[in-house]
Backbone as JSON, one array per atom type, in Angstrom:
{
  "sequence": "XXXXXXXXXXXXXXXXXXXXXXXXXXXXXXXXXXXXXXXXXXXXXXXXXXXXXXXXXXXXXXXXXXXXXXXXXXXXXXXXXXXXXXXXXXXXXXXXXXXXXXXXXXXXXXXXXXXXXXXXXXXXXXXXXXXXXXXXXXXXXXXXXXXXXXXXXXXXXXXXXXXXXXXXXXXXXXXXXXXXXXXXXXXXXXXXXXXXXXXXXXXXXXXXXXXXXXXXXXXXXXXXXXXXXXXXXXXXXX",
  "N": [[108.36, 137.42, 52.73], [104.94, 137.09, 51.9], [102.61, 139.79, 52.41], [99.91, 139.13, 52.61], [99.63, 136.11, 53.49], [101.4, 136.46, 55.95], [99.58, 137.88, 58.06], [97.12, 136.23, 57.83], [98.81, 134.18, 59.09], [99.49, 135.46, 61.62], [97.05, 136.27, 62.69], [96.0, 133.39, 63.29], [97.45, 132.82, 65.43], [96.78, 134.61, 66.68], [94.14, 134.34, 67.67], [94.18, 132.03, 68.46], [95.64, 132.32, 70.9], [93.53, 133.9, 72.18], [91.63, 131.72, 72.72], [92.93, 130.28, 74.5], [93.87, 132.27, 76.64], [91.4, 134.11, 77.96], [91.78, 136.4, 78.91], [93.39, 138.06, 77.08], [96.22, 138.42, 77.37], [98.38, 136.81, 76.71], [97.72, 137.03, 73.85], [98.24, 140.12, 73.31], [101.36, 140.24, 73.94], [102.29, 138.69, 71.9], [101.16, 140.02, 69.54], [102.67, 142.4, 70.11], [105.18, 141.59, 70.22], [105.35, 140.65, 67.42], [104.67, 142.86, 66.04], [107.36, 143.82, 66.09], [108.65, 143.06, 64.53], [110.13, 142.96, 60.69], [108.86, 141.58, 57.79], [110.95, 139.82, 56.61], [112.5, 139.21, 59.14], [110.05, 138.12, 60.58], [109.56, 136.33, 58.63], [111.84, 134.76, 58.74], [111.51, 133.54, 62.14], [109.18, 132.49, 61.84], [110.01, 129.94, 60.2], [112.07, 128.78, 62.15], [110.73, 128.06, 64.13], [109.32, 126.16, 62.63], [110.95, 124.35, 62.17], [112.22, 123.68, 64.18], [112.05, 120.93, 66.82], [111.95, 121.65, 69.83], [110.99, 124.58, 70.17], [108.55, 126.47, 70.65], [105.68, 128.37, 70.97], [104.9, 129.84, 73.68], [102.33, 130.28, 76.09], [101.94, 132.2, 78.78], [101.55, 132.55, 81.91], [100.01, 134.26, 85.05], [99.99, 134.44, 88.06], [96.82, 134.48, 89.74], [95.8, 135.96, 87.97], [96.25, 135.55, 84.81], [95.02, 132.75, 84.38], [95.19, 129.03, 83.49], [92.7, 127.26, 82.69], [90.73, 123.81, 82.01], [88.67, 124.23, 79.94], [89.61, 126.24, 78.35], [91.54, 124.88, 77.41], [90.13, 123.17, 75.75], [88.53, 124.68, 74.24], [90.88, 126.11, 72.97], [92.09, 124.13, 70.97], [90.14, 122.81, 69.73], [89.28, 124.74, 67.74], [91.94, 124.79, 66.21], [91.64, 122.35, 65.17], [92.72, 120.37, 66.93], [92.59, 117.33, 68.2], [91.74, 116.26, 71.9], [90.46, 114.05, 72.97], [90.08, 110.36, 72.31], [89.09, 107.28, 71.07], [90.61, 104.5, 73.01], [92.49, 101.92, 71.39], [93.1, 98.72, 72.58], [94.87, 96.11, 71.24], [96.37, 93.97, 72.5], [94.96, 92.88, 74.75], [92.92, 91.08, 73.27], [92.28, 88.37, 71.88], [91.69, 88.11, 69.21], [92.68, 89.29, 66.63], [91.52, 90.52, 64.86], [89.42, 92.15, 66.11], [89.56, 93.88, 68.46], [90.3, 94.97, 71.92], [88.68, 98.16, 72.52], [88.14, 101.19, 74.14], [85.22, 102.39, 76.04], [84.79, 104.81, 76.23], [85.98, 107.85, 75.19], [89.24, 108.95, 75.96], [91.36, 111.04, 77.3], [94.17, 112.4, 75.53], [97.75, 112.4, 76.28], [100.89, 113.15, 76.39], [103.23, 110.74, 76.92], [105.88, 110.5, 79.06], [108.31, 109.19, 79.02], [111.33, 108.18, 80.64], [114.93, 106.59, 81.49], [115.33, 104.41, 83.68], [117.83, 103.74, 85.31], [121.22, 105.2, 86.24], [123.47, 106.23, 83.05], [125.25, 107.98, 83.54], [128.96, 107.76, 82.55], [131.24, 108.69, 84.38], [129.47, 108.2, 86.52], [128.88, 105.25, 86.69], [129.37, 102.1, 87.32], [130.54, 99.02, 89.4], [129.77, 96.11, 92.01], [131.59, 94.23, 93.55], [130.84, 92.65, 96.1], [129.77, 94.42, 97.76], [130.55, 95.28, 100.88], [130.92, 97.36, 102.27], [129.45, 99.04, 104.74], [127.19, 101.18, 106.49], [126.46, 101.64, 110.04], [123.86, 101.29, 110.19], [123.36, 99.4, 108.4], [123.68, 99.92, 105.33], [124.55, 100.33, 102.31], [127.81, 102.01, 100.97], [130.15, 104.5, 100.39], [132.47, 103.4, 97.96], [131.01, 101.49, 97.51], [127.82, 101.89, 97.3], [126.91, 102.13, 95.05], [125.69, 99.65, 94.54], [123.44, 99.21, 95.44], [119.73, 99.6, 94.93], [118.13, 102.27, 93.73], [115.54, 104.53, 94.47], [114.02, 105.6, 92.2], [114.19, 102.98, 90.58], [112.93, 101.58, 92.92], [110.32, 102.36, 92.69], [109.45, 101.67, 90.4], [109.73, 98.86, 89.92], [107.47, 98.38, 91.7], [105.1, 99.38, 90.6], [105.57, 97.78, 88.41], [104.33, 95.64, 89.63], [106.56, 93.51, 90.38], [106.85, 91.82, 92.69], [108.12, 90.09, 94.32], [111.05, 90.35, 93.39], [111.31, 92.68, 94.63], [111.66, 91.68, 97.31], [113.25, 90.29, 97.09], [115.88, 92.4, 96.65], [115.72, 94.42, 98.69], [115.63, 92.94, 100.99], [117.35, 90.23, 101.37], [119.43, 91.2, 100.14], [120.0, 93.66, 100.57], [119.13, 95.45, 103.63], [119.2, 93.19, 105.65], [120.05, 91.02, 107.36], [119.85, 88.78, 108.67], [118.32, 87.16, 106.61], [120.34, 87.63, 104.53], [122.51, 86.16, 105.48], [120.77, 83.65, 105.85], [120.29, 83.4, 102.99], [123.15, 83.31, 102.13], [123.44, 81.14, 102.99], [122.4, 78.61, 102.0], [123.32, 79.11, 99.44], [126.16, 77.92, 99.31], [125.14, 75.17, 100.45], [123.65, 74.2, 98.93], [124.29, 75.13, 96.5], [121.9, 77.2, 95.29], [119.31, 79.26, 96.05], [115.68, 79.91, 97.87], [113.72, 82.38, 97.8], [111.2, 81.57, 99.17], [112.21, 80.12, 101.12], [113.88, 81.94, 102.91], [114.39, 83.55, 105.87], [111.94, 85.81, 106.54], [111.61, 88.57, 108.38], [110.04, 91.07, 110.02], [110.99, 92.13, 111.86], [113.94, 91.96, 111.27], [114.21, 94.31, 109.63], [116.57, 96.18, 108.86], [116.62, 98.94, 108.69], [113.99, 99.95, 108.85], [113.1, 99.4, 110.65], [114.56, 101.14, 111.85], [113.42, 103.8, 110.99], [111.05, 103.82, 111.83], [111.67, 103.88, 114.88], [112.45, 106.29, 114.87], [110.24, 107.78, 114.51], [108.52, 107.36, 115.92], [109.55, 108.46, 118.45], [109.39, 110.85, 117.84], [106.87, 111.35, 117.98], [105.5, 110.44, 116.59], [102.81, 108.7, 115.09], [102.76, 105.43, 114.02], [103.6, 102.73, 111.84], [104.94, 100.81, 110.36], [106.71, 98.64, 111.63], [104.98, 97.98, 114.06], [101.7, 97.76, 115.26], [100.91, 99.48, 117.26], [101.29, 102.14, 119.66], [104.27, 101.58, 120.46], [107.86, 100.4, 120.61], [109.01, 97.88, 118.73], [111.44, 96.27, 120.13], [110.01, 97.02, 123.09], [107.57, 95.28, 122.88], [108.58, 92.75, 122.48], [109.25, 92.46, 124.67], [107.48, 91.94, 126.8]],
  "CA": [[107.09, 136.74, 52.97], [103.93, 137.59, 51.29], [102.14, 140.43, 53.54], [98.77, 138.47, 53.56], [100.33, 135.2, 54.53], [101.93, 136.76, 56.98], [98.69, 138.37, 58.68], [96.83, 134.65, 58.33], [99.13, 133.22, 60.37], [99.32, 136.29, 62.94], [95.45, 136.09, 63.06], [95.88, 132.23, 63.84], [98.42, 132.91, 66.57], [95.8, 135.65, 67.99], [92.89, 133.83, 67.29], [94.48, 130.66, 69.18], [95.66, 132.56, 72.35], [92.75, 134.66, 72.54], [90.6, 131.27, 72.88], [93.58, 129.78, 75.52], [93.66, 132.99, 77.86], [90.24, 135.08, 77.4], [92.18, 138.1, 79.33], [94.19, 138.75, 76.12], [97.57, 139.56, 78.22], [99.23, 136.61, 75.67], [97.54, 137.62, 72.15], [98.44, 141.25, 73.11], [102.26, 140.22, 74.1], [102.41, 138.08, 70.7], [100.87, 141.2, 69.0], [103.87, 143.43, 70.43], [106.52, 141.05, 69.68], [105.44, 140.47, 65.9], [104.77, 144.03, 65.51], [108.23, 145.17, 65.61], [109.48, 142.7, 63.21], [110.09, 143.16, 59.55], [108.67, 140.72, 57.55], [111.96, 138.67, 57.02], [112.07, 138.71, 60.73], [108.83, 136.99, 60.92], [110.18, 134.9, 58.03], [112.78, 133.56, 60.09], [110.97, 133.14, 63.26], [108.36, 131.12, 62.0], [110.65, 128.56, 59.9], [113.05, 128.28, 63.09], [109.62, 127.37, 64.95], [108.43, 124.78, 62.35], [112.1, 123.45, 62.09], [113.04, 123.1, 65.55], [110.98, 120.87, 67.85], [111.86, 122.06, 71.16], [110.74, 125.64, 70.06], [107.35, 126.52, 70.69], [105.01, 129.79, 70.86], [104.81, 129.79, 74.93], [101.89, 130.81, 77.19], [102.64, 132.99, 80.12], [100.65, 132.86, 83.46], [100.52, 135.38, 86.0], [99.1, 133.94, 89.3], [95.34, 135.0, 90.07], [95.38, 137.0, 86.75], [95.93, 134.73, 84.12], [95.57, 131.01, 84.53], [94.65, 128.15, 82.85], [91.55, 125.76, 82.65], [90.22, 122.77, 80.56], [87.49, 124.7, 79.39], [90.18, 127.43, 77.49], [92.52, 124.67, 76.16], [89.44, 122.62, 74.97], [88.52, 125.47, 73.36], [92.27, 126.66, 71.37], [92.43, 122.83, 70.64], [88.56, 122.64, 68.77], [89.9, 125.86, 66.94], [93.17, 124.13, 65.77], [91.2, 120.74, 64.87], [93.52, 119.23, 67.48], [91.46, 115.99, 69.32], [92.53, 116.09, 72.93], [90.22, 112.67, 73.66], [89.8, 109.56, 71.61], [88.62, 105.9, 71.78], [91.89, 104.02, 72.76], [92.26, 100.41, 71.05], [94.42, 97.58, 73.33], [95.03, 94.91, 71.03], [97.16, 92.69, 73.07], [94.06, 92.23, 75.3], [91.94, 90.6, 72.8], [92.56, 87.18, 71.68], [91.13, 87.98, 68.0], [93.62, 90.63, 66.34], [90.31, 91.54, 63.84], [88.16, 92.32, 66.87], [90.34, 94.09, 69.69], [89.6, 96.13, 72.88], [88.44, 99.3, 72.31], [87.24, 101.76, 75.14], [84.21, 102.35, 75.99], [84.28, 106.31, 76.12], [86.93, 108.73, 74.38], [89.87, 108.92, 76.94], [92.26, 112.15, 77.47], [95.42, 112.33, 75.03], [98.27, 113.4, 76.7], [102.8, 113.12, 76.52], [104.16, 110.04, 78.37], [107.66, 111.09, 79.27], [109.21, 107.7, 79.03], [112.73, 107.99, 80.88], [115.3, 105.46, 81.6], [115.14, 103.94, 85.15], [119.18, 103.65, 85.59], [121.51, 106.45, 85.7], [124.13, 105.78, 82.42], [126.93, 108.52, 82.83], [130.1, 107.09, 82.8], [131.76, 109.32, 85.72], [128.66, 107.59, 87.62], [128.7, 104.27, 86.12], [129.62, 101.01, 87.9], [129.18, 97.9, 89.82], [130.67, 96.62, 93.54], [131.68, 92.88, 94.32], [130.7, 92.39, 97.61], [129.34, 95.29, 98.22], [130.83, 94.94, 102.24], [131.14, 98.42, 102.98], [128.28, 99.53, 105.07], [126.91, 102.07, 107.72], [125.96, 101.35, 111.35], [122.57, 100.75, 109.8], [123.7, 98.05, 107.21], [123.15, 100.27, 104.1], [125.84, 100.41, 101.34], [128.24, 103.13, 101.58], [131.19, 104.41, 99.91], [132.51, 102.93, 96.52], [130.02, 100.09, 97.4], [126.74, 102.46, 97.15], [126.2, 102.01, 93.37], [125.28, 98.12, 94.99], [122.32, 99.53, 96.26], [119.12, 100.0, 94.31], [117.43, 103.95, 93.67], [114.33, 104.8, 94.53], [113.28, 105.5, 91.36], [113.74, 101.99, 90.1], [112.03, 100.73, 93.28], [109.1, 102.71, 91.89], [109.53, 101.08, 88.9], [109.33, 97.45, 90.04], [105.75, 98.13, 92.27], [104.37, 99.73, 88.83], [105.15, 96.27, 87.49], [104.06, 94.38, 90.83], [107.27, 92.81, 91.01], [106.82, 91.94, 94.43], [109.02, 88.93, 94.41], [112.57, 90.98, 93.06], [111.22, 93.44, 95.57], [111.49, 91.66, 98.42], [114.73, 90.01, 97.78], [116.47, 93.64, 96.1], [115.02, 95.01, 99.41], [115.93, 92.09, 101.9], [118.45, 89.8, 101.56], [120.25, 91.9, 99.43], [120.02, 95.36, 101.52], [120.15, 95.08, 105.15], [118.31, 92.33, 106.2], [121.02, 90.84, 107.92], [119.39, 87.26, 108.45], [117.95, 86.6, 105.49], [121.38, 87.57, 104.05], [123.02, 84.53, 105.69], [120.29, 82.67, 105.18], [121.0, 83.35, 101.41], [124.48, 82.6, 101.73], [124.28, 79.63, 103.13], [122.07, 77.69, 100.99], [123.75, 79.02, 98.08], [126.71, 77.22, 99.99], [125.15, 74.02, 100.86], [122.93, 73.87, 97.39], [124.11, 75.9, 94.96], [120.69, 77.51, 95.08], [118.62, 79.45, 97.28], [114.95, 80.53, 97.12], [112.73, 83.33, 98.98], [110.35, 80.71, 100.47], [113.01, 79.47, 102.23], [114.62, 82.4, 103.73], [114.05, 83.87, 106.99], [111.42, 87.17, 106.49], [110.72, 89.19, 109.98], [109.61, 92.86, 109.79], [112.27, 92.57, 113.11], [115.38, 92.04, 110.97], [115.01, 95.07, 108.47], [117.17, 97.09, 109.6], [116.67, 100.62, 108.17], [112.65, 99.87, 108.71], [113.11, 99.56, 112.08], [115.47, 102.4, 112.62], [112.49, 104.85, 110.76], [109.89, 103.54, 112.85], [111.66, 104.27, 116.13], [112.49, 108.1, 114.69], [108.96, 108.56, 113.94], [108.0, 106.83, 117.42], [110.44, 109.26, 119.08], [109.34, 112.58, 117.16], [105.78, 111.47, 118.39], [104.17, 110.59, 115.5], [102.32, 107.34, 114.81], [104.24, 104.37, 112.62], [102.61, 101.4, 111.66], [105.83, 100.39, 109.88], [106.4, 97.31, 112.03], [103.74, 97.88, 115.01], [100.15, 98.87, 114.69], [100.31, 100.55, 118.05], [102.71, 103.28, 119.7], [104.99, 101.29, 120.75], [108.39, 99.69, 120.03], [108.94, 96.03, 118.49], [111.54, 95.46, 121.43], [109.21, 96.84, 123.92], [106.4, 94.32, 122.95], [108.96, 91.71, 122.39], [110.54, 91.98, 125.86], [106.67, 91.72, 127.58]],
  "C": [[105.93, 137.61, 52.49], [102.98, 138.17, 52.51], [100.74, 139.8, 53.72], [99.14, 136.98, 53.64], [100.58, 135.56, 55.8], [100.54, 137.46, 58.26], [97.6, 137.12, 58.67], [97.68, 134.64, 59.11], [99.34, 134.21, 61.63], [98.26, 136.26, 63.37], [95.51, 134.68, 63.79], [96.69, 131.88, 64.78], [97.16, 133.51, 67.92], [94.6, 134.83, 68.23], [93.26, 132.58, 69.06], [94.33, 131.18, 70.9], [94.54, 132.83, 73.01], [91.51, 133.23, 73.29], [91.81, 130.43, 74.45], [93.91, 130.46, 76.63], [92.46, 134.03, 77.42], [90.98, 136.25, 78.2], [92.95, 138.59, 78.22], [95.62, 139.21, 76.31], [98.64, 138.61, 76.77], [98.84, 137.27, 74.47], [98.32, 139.11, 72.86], [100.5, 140.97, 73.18], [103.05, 139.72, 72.84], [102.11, 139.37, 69.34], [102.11, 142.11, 69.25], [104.98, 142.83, 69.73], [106.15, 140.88, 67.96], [105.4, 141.61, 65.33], [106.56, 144.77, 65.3], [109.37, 143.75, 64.97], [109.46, 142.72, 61.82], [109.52, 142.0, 59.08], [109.58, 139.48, 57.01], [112.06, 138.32, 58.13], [111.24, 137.54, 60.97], [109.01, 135.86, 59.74], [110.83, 133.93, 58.52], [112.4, 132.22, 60.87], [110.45, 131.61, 63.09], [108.88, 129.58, 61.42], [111.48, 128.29, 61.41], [111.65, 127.37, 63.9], [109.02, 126.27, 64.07], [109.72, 123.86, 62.38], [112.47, 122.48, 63.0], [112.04, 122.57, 66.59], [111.12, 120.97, 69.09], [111.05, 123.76, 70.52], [109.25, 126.01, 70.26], [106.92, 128.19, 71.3], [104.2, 129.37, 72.56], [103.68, 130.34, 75.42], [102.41, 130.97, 78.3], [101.5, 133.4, 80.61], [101.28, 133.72, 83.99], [99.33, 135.07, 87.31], [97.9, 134.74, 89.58], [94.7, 135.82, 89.02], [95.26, 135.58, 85.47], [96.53, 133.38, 83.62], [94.8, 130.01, 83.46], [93.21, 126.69, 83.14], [91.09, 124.76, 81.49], [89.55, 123.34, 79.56], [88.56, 125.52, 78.04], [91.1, 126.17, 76.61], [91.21, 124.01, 75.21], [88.99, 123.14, 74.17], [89.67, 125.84, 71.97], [92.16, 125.63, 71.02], [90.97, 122.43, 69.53], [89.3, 123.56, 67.93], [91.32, 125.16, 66.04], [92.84, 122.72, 65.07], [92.02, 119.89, 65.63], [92.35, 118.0, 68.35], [92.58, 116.32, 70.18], [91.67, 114.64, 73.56], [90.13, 111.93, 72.09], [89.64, 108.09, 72.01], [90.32, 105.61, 71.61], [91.68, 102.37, 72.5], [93.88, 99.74, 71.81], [94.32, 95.89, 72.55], [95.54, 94.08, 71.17], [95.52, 92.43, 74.53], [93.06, 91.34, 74.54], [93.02, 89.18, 71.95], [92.84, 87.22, 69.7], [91.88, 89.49, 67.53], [92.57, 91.73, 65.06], [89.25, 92.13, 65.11], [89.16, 92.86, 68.51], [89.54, 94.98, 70.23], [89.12, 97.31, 72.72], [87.55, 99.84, 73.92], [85.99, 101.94, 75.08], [83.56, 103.7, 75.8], [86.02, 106.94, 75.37], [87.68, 109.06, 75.53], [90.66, 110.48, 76.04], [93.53, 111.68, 76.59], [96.58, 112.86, 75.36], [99.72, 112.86, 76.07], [102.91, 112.12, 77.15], [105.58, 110.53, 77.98], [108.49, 109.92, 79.67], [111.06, 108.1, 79.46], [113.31, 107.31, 81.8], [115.42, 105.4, 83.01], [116.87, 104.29, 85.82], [120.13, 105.46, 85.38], [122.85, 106.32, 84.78], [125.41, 106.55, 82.36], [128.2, 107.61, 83.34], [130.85, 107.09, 83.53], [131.23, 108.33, 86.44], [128.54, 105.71, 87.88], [129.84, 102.99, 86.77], [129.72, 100.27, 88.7], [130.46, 97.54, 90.92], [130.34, 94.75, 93.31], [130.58, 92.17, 95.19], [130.55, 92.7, 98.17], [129.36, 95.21, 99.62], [130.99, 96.14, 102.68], [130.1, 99.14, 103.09], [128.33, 100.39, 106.1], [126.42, 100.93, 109.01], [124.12, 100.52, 110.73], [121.93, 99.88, 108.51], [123.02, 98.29, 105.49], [124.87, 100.07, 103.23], [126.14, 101.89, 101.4], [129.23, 103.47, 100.94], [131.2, 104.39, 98.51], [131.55, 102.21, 96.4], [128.19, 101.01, 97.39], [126.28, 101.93, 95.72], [125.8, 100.77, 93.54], [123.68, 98.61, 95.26], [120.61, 99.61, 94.69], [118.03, 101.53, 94.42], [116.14, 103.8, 94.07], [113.09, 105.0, 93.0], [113.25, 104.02, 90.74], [113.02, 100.75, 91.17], [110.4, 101.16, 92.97], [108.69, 102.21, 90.83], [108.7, 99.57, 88.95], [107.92, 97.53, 90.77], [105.02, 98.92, 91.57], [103.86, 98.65, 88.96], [104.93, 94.87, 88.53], [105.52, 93.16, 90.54], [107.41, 92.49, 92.42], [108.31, 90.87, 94.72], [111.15, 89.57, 93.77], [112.69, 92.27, 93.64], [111.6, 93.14, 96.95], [113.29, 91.17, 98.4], [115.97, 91.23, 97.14], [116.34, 94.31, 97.85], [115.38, 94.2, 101.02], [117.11, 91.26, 102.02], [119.72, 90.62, 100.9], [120.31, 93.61, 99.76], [119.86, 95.19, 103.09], [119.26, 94.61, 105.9], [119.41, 90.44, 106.65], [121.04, 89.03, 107.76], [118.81, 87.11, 107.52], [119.32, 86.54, 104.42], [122.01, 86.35, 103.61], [122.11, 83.73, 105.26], [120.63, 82.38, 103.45], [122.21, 82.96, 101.19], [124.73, 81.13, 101.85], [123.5, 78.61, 102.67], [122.36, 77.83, 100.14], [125.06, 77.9, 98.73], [126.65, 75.57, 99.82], [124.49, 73.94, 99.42], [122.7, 74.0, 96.46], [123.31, 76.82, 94.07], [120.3, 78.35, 96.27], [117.08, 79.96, 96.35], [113.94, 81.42, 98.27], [111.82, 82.38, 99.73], [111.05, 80.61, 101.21], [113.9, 80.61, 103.08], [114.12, 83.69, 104.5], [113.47, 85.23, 106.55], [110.66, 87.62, 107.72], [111.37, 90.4, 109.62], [111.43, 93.24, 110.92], [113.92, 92.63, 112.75], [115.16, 93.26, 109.76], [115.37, 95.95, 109.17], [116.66, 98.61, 109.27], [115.0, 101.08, 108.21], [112.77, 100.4, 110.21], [114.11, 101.19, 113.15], [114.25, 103.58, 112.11], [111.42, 105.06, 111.84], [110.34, 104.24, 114.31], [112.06, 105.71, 116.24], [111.25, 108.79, 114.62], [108.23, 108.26, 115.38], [108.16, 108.16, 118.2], [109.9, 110.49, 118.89], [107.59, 112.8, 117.85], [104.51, 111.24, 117.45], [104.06, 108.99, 114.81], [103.03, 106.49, 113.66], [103.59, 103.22, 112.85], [103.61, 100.71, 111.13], [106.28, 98.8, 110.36], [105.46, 97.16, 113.46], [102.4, 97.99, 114.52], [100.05, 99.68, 116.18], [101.65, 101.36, 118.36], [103.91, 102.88, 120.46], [106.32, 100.57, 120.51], [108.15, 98.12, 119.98], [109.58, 95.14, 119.74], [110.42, 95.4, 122.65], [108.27, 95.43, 123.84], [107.14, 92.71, 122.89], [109.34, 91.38, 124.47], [109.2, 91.28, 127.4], [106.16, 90.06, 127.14]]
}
């Protein structure tokens, strides 16, 4: 590698850090490590780093010494010509595909980390009848667990306000005992069933009602199916 090449891009390494930690602890650690390589070395390096995109030229914090703020990346990022805001255009909101949404101010650019809701290994992978094998507290259990739906994809569905494949994922179909039957037995009599029609009381979810009276118990307020501190039987039985 040509020795002033090679001192550009060490300058634009130092240059960068120096504006992303003003204490200098990275440029000086980047400075050490390039110093004791030959210049094939640093030949290497830097193709493996433009090659490979997991690879990247790391900042290193050191709690109360040296941390990071907006102010320092907005800075390495002006220096680099990177934009970290810009106007964002939503052209499925606009009717007129020559004339679409556009913001109104320059929004933040960041990573979404798009990953899949389900979990696909094959060890883990597959599906339950009749999912009939439950706990005391009418959850799925066993082989019959993978019946059940994760937490992360009930996060998923009140993203996308599914409320309606929430309630029956969540109710008749997890341990909501009467609404169950109710579900069975108009599929039964009509081939059909539909959430209007089947029985929803806070008093039949089971696994609601069992939190509530742990959190009752421990002493600590639950609005879950009361609004005051007391149980559902209690108030039922007055």
């Amino acid at each position: 590698m040509d020795k002033k090449l090679r001192k550009e891009m060490e300058n634009t390494v130092y240059e960068f850090f120096s504006k992303l930690d003003p204490t200098n602890f990275n440029t000086n650690y980047y400075k050490e490590m390039f110093s004791a390589m030959s210049d094939k070395e640093f030949d290497a390096f830097m193709k493996r780093l433009a090659d490979d995109p997991n690879m990247y030229l790391i900042k290193n914090n050191i709690d109360y010494e040296v941390d990071t703020k907006i102010e320092y990346i907005e800075a390495a990022a002006e220096y680099l010509g990177c934009p970290l805001y810009e106007y964002m255009i939503d052209p499925h909101y606009s009717s007129d595909p020559d004339n679409p949404m556009i913001t109104k101010n320059k929004i933040p650019i960041i990573y979404l980390h798009d990953k899949r809701m389900q979990q696909m290994a094959n060890k883990k992978n597959g599906h339950s009848i009749d999912i009939s094998k439950r706990d005391k507290f009418n959850q799925v259990i066993g082989k019959d667990k993978n019946g059940r739906s994760s937490d992360m994809e009930n996060y998923g569905l009140v993203v996308l306000n599914a409320d309606n494949i929430l309630r029956e994922f969540l109710g008749p179909r997890a341990d909501d005992s009467v609404a169950k039957t109710d579900m069975y037995s108009q599929i039964l009599e009509q081939g059909y069933t539909s959430l209007e029609h089947i029985t929803n009381r806070l008093s039949n979810k089971t696994t609601l009602n069992y939190v509530d009276t742990c959190l009752l118990g421990m002493g600590l307020k639950s609005d879950l199916v009361t609004n005051g501190d007391v149980l559902r039987m209690t108030l039922e039985d007055e």
